[in-house]
Coordinates of C-alpha atoms and ligand atoms in Angstrom, one line a residue:
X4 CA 0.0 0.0 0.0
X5 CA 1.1 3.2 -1.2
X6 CA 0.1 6.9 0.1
X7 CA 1.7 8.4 -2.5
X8 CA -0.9 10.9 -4.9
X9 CA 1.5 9.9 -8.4
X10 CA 0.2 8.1 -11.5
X11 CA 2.7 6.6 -12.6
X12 CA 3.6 2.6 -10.5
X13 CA 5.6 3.5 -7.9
X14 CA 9.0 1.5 -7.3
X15 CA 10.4 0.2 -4.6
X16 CA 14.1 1.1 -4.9
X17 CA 17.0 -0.6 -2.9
X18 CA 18.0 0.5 0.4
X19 CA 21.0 1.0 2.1
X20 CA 19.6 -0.2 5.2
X21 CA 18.6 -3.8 4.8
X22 CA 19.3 -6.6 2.6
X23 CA 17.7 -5.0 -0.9
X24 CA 21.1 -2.8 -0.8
X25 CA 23.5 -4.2 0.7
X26 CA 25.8 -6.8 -1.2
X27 CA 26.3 -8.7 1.8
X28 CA 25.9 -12.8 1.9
X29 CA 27.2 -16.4 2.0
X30 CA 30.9 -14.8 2.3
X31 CA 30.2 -12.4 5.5
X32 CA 28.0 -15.2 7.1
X33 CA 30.9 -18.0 6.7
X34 CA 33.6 -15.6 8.0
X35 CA 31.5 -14.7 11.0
X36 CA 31.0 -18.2 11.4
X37 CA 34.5 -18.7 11.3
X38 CA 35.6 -16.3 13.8
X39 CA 32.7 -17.5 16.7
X40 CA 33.7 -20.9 15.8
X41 CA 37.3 -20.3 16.4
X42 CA 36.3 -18.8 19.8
X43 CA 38.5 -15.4 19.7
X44 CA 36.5 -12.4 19.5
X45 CA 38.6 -10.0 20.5
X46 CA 41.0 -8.3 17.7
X47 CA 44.2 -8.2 20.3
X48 CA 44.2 -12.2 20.0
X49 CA 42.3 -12.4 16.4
X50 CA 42.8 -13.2 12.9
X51 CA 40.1 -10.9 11.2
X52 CA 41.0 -7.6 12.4
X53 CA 44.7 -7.6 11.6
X54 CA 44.1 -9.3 8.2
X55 CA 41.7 -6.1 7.4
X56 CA 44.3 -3.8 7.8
X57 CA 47.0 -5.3 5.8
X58 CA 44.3 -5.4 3.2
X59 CA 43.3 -2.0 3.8
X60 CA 47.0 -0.8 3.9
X61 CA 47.5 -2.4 0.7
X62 CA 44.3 -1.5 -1.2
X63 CA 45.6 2.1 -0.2
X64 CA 49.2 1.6 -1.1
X65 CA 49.6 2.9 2.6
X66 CA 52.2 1.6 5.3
X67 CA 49.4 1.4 8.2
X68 CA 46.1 0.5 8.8
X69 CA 44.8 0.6 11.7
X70 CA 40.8 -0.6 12.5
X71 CA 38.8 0.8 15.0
X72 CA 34.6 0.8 16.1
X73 CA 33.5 3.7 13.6
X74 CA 34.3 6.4 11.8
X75 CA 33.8 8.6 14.4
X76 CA 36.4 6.5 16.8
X77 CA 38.6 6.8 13.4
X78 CA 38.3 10.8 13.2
X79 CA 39.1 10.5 16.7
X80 CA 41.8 8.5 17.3
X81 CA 43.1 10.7 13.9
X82 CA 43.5 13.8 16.3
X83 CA 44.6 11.9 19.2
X84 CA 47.7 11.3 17.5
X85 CA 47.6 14.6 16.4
X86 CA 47.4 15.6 20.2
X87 CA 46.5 19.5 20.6
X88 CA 47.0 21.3 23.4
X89 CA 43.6 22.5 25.2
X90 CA 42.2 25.0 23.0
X91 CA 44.1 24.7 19.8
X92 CA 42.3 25.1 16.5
X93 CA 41.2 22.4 14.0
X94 CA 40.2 23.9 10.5
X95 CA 37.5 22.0 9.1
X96 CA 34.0 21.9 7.3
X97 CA 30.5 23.3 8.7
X98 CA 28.7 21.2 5.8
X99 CA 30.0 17.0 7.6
X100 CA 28.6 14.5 9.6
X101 CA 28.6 15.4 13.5
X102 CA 31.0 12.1 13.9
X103 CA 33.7 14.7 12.1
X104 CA 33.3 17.1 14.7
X105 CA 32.4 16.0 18.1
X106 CA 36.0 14.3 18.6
X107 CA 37.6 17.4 18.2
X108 CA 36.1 18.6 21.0
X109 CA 36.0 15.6 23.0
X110 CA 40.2 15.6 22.4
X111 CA 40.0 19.0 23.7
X112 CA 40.9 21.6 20.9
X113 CA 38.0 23.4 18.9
X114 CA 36.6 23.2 15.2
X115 CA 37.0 26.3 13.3
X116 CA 34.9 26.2 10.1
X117 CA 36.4 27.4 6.6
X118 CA 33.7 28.4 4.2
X119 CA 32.4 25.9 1.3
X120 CA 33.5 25.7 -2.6
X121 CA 29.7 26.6 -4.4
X122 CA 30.2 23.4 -6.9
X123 CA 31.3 20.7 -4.7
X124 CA 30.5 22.1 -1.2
X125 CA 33.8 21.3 0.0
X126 CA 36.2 23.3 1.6
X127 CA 39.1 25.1 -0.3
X128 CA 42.2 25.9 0.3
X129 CA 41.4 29.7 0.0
X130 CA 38.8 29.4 2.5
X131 CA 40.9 27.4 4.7
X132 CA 44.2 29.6 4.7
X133 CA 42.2 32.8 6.2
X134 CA 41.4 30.8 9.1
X135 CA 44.5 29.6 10.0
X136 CA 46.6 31.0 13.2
X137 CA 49.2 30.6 15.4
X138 CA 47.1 28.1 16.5
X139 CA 45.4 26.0 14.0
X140 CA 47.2 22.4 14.7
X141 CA 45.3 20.1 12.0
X142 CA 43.0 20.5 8.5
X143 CA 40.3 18.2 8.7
X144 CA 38.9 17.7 5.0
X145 CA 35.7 15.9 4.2
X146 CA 35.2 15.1 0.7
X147 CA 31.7 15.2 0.9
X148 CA 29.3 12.7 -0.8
X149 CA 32.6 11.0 -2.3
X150 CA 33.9 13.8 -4.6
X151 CA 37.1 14.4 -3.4
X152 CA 38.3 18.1 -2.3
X153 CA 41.0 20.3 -4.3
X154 CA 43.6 18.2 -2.6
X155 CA 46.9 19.6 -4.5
X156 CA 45.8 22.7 -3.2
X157 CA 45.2 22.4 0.2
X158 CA 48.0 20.3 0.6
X159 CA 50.4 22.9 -0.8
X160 CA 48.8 25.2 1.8
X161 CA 49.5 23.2 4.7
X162 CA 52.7 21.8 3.4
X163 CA 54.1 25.6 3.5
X164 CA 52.5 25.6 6.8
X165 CA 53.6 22.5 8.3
X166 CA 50.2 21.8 9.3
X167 CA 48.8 18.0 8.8
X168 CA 45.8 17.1 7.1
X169 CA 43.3 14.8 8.3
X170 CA 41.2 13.9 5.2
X171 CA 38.0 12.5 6.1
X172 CA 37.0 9.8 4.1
X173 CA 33.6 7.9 5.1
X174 CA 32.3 9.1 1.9
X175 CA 34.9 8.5 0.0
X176 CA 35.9 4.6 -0.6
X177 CA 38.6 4.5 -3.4
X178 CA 37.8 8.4 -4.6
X179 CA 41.0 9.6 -6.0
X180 CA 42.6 13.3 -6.7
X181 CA 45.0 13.2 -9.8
X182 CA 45.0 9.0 -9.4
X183 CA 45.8 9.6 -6.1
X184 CA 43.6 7.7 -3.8
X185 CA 41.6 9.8 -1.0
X186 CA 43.2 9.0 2.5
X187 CA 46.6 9.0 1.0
X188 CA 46.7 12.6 0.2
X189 CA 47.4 14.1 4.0
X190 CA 49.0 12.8 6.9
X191 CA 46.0 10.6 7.9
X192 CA 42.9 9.2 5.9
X193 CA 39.8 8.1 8.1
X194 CA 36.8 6.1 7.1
X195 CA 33.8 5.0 8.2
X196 CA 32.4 1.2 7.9
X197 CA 28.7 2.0 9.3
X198 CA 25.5 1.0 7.8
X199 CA 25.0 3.2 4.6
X200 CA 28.5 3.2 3.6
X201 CA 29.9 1.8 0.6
X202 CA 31.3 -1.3 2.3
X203 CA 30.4 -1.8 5.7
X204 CA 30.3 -4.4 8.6
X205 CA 27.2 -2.3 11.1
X206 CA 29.7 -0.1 12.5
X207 CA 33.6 0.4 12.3
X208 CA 36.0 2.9 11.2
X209 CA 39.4 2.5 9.7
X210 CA 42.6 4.6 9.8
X211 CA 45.4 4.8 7.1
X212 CA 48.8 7.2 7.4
X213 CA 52.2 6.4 6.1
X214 CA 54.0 7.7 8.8
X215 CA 55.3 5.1 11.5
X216 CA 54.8 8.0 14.8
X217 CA 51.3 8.7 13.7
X218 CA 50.2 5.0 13.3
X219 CA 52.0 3.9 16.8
X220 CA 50.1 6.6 18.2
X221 CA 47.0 5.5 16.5
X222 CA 47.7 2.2 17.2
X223 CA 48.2 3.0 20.7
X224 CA 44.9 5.2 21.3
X225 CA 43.1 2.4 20.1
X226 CA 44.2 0.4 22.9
X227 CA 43.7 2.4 26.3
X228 CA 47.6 3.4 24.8
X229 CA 48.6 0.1 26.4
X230 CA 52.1 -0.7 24.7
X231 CA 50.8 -4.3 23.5
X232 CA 54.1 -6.2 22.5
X233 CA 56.5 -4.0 24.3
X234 CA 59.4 -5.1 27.0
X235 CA 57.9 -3.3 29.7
X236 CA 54.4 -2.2 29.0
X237 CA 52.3 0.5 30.6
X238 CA 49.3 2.8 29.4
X239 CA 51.4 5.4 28.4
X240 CA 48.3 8.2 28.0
X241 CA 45.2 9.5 28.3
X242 CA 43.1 6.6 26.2
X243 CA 39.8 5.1 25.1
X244 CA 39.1 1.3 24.0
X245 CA 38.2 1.9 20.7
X246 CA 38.7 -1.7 19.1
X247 CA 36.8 -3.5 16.3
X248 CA 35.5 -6.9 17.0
X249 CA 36.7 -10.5 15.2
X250 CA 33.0 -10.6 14.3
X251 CA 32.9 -6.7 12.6
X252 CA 36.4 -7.9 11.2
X253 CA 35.4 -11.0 9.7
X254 CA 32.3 -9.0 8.0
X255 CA 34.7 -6.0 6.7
X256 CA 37.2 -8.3 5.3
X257 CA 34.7 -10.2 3.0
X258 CA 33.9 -6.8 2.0
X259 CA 36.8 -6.0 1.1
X260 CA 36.3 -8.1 -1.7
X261 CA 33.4 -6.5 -2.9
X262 CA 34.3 -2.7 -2.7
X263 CA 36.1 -2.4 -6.0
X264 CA 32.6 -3.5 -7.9
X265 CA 30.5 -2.2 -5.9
X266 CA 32.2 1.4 -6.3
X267 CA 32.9 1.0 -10.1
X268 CA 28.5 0.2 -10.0
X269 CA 28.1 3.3 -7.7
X270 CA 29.8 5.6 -10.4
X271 CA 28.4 3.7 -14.0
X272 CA 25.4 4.3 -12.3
X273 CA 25.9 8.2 -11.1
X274 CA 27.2 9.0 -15.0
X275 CA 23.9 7.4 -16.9
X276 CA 21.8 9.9 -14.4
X277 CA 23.5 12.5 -15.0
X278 CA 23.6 12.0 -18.6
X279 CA 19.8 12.0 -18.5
X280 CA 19.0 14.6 -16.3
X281 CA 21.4 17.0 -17.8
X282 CA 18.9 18.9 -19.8
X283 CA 16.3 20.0 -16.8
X284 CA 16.2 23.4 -16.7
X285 CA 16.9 24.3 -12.8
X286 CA 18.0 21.0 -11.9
X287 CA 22.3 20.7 -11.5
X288 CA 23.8 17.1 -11.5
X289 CA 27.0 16.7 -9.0
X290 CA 30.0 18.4 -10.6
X291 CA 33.5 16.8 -10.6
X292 CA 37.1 18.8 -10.7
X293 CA 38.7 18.1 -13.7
X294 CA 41.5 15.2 -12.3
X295 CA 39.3 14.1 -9.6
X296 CA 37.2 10.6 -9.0
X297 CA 33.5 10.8 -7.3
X298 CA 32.4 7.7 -6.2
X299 CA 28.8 8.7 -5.1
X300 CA 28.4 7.7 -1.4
X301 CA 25.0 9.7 -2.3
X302 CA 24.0 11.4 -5.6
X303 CA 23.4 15.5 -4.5
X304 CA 21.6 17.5 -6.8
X305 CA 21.8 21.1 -6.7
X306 CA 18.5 23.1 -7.0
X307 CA 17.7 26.5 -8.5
X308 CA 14.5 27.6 -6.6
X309 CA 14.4 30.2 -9.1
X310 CA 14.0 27.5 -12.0
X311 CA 12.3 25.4 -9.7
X312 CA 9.7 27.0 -7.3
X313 CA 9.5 25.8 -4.2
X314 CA 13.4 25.0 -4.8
X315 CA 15.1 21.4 -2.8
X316 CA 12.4 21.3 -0.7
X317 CA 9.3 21.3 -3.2
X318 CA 11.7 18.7 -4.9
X319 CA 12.4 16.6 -2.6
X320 CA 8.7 16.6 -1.0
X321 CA 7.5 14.9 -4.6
X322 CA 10.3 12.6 -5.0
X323 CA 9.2 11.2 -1.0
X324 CA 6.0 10.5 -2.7
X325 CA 7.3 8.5 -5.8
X326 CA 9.3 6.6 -2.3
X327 CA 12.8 8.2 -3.6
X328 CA 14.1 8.9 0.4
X329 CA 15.9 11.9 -0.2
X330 CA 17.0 14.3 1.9
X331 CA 17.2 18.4 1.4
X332 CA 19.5 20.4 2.8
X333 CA 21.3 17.2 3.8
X334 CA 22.0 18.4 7.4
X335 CA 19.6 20.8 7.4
X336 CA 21.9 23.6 9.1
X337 CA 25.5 24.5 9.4
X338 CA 27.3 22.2 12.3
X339 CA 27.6 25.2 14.5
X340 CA 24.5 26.3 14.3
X341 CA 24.1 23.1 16.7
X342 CA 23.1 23.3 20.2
X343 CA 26.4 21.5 20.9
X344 CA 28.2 24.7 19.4
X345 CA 25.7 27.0 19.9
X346 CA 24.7 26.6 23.9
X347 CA 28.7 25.0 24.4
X348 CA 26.9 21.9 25.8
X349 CA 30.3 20.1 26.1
X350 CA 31.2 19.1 29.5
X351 CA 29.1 19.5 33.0
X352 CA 28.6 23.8 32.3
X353 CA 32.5 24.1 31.6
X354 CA 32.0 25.2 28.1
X355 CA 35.7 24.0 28.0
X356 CA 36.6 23.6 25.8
X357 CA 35.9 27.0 23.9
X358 CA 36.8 28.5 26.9
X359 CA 40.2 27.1 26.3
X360 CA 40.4 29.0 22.9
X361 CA 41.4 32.5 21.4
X362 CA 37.4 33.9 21.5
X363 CA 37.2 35.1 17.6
X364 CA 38.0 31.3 16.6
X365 CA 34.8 30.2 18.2
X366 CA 32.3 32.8 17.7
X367 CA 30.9 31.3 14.7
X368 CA 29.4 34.4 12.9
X369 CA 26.8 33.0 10.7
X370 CA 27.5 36.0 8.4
X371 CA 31.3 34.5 7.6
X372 CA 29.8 31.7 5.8
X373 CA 27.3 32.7 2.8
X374 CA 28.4 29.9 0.9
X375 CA 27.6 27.2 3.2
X376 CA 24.0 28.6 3.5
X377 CA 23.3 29.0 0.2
X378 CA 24.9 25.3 -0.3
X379 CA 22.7 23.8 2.1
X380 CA 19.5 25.6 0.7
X381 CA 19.9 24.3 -2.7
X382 CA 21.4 20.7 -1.9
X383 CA 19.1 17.4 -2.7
X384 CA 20.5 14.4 -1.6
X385 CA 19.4 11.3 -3.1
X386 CA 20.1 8.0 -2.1
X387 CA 23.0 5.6 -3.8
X388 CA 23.2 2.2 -4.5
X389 CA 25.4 0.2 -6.2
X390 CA 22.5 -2.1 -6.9
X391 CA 20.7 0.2 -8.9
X392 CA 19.2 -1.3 -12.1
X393 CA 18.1 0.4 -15.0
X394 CA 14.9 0.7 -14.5
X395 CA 15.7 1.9 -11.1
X396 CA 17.6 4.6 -12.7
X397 CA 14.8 5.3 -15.4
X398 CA 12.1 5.6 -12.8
X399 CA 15.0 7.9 -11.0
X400 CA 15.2 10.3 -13.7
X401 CA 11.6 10.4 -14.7
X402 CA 10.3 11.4 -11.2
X403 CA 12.9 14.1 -11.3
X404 CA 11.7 15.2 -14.6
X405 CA 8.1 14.8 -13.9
X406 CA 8.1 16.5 -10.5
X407 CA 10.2 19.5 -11.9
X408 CA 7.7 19.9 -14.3
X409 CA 4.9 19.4 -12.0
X410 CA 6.4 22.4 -9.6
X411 CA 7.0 24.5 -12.8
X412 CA 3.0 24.3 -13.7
Ligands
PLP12 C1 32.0 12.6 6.7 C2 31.8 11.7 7.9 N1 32.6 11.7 8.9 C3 32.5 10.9 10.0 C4 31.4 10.1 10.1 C5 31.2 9.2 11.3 O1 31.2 7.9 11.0 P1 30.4 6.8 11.9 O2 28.9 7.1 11.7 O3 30.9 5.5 11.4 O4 30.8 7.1 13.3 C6 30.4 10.1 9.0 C7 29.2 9.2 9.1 O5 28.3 9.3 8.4 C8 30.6 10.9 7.9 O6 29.7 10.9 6.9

């Protein structure tokens, strides 16, 4: 049964978030099996875990991999090894996932948001360098949706600097700048393994750097920074458990396998809807810097509410009918437009710790940032799946023509 008021036979399309899209099977269910019946759950004692991260290491070309219990543990352990002081500036985006965020906090230092580039709503190394100060001690890029940020850019910024780069890459499986693979670009790549991601095992993160302090450090905050395999170990800092499973391990591994099709069926399918939705007047398919690879964690559309009355929204309301979950505005409002940011609802009624921090790095003027508004106005994210047909695709682009139409009546 179907509440939707459209003609035309609505289609089910796959999701994400249950079997119909996710290309999980007899493979993940005989690892798992293989790891309870081997009775060793735990990754300090297992097989799964460690194997992931040479595989991860080496799908990468990266020295270290190390796995962790999401993407938000991954961002975290990421600045960990970074290790601010109190109050010491991370440049990053307003337009992420709060997972990208909240562990900067958490690790004591404050985000500071650089303003968005208009075709890819990703940061830029413009935007980024008038933020910087005496005490900006990381750049965390996200290249949002999978379409990778103006990475030769901001890394010549912050190599002249001598400021690391965290890129954020939970989006972004196997996206590449100048056949450069995302996560390999700055000093640490982070990704996310949850649910909706391109592979995933229910939750888990993953952490790739070639430098050998950054990964002991990683490594270390991983495990309560207790020196595993050392002469005379201790916990040698401040440090969370922050492990993956045998059971999460055994899943991601198996998906391993599967991430190189599954990302190549993620981007055939992207290019065929943009090559038919091209032509609607008001509607803008994702746009790709020349040298860079998307590889569509979603499918964002970019909506002129002048072409299109009633802009994302009006859009997005009649694709919900034809039962095409999209979301407009993706998060809705900049991060620190948040309570968490807004009302400093950090820890007990400290505000710490943006009390910590020079008071002009954490005022968060909304007027600073007319590019992320505007971005977040016009932004229609659809859903992605590499198990997309063609008709799924058809039925895709039609309701987006039909409904543009039907607003433009
Ligand atoms: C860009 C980005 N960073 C970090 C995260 C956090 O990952 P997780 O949900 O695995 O904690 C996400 C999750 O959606 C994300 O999209």
């Amino acid at each position: 049964m179907t509440t939707s008021t459209v003609a035309v036979p609505v289609i089910t399309l796959p999701s994400d978030q249950d079997a119909s899209g996710r290309s999980l099977g007899e493979e993940e269910i005989s690892a798992v099996a293989e790891a309870i019946r081997s009775g060793t759950l735990t990754s300090t004692k297992g097989q799964f875990v460690p194997q992931l991260e040479k595989r991860f290491a080496a799908s990468l070309v990266t020295k270290h991999a190390h796995a962790c219990s999401s993407g938000t543990a991954a961002v975290h352990v990421a600045v960990a090894a970074i290790d601010p002081e109190p109050g010491d500036e991370i440049v990053t985006s307003p337009i992420t996932d709060m997972g990208a965020l909240s562990p900067i906090l958490y690790q004591g230092a404050v985000p500071v948001f650089a303003e968005v580039d208009p075709s890819t709503w990703n940061v830029t190394a413009e935007s980024i360098e008038s933020r910087l100060s005496p005490r900006t001690k990381a750049i965390i890029v996200t290249h949002l949706f999978g379409n990778p940020c103006e990475m030769g850019e901001i890394m010549e910024l912050a190599n002249s600097r001598g400021i690391p780069v965290i890129e954020d890459c939970a989006q972004a499986f196997l996206a590449s700048h100048r056949d450069r693979k995302v996560g390999t670009l700055g000093a640490i790549g982070c990704f996310s393994l949850q649910q909706g991601k391109h592979i995933t095992c229910g939750e888990g993160g993953l952490v790739a750097t070639d430098n050998d302090a950054l990964a002991r450090r990683m490594f270390l905050f991983i495990n309560k920074a207790w020196g595993y395999g050392d002469a005379n170990p201790d916990h040698y800092f401040l440090a969370l458990n922050y492990r993956m499973s045998e059971l999460q391990g055994a899943v991601a591994l198996a998906q391993m396998d599967k991430l190189e099709e599954a990302t190549a069926k993620r981007v055939a399918a992207a290019q065929w809807l943009t090559s038919r939705i091209s032509d609607i007047a008001g509607i803008q398919a994702p746009r790709v810097h020349a040298g860079n690879a998307h590889t569509y964690w979603k499918y964002c559309l970019q909506v002129d509410s002048e072409a299109v009355p009633g802009g994302a929204v009006a859009l997005g309301n009649k694709l919900k009918e034809r039962r095409i979950s999209c979301a407009p505005r993706y998060i809705q409002k900049p991060a620190f437009m948040c309570e968490v940011f807004r009302k400093r609802r950090t820890f007990g009624n400290s505000g710490f710790p943006f009390t910590a921090a020079r008071p002009e790095a954490v005022n968060y003027d909304s007027a600073a940032y007319p590019k992320t508004f505007a971005a977040l106005e016009h932004i229609l994210v659809l859903p992605w799946n590499e198990r997309y047909t063609e008709e799924h695709l058809s039925y895709i682009a039609e309701s987006i023509r039909e409904s543009v139409y039907e607003l433009q009546k």
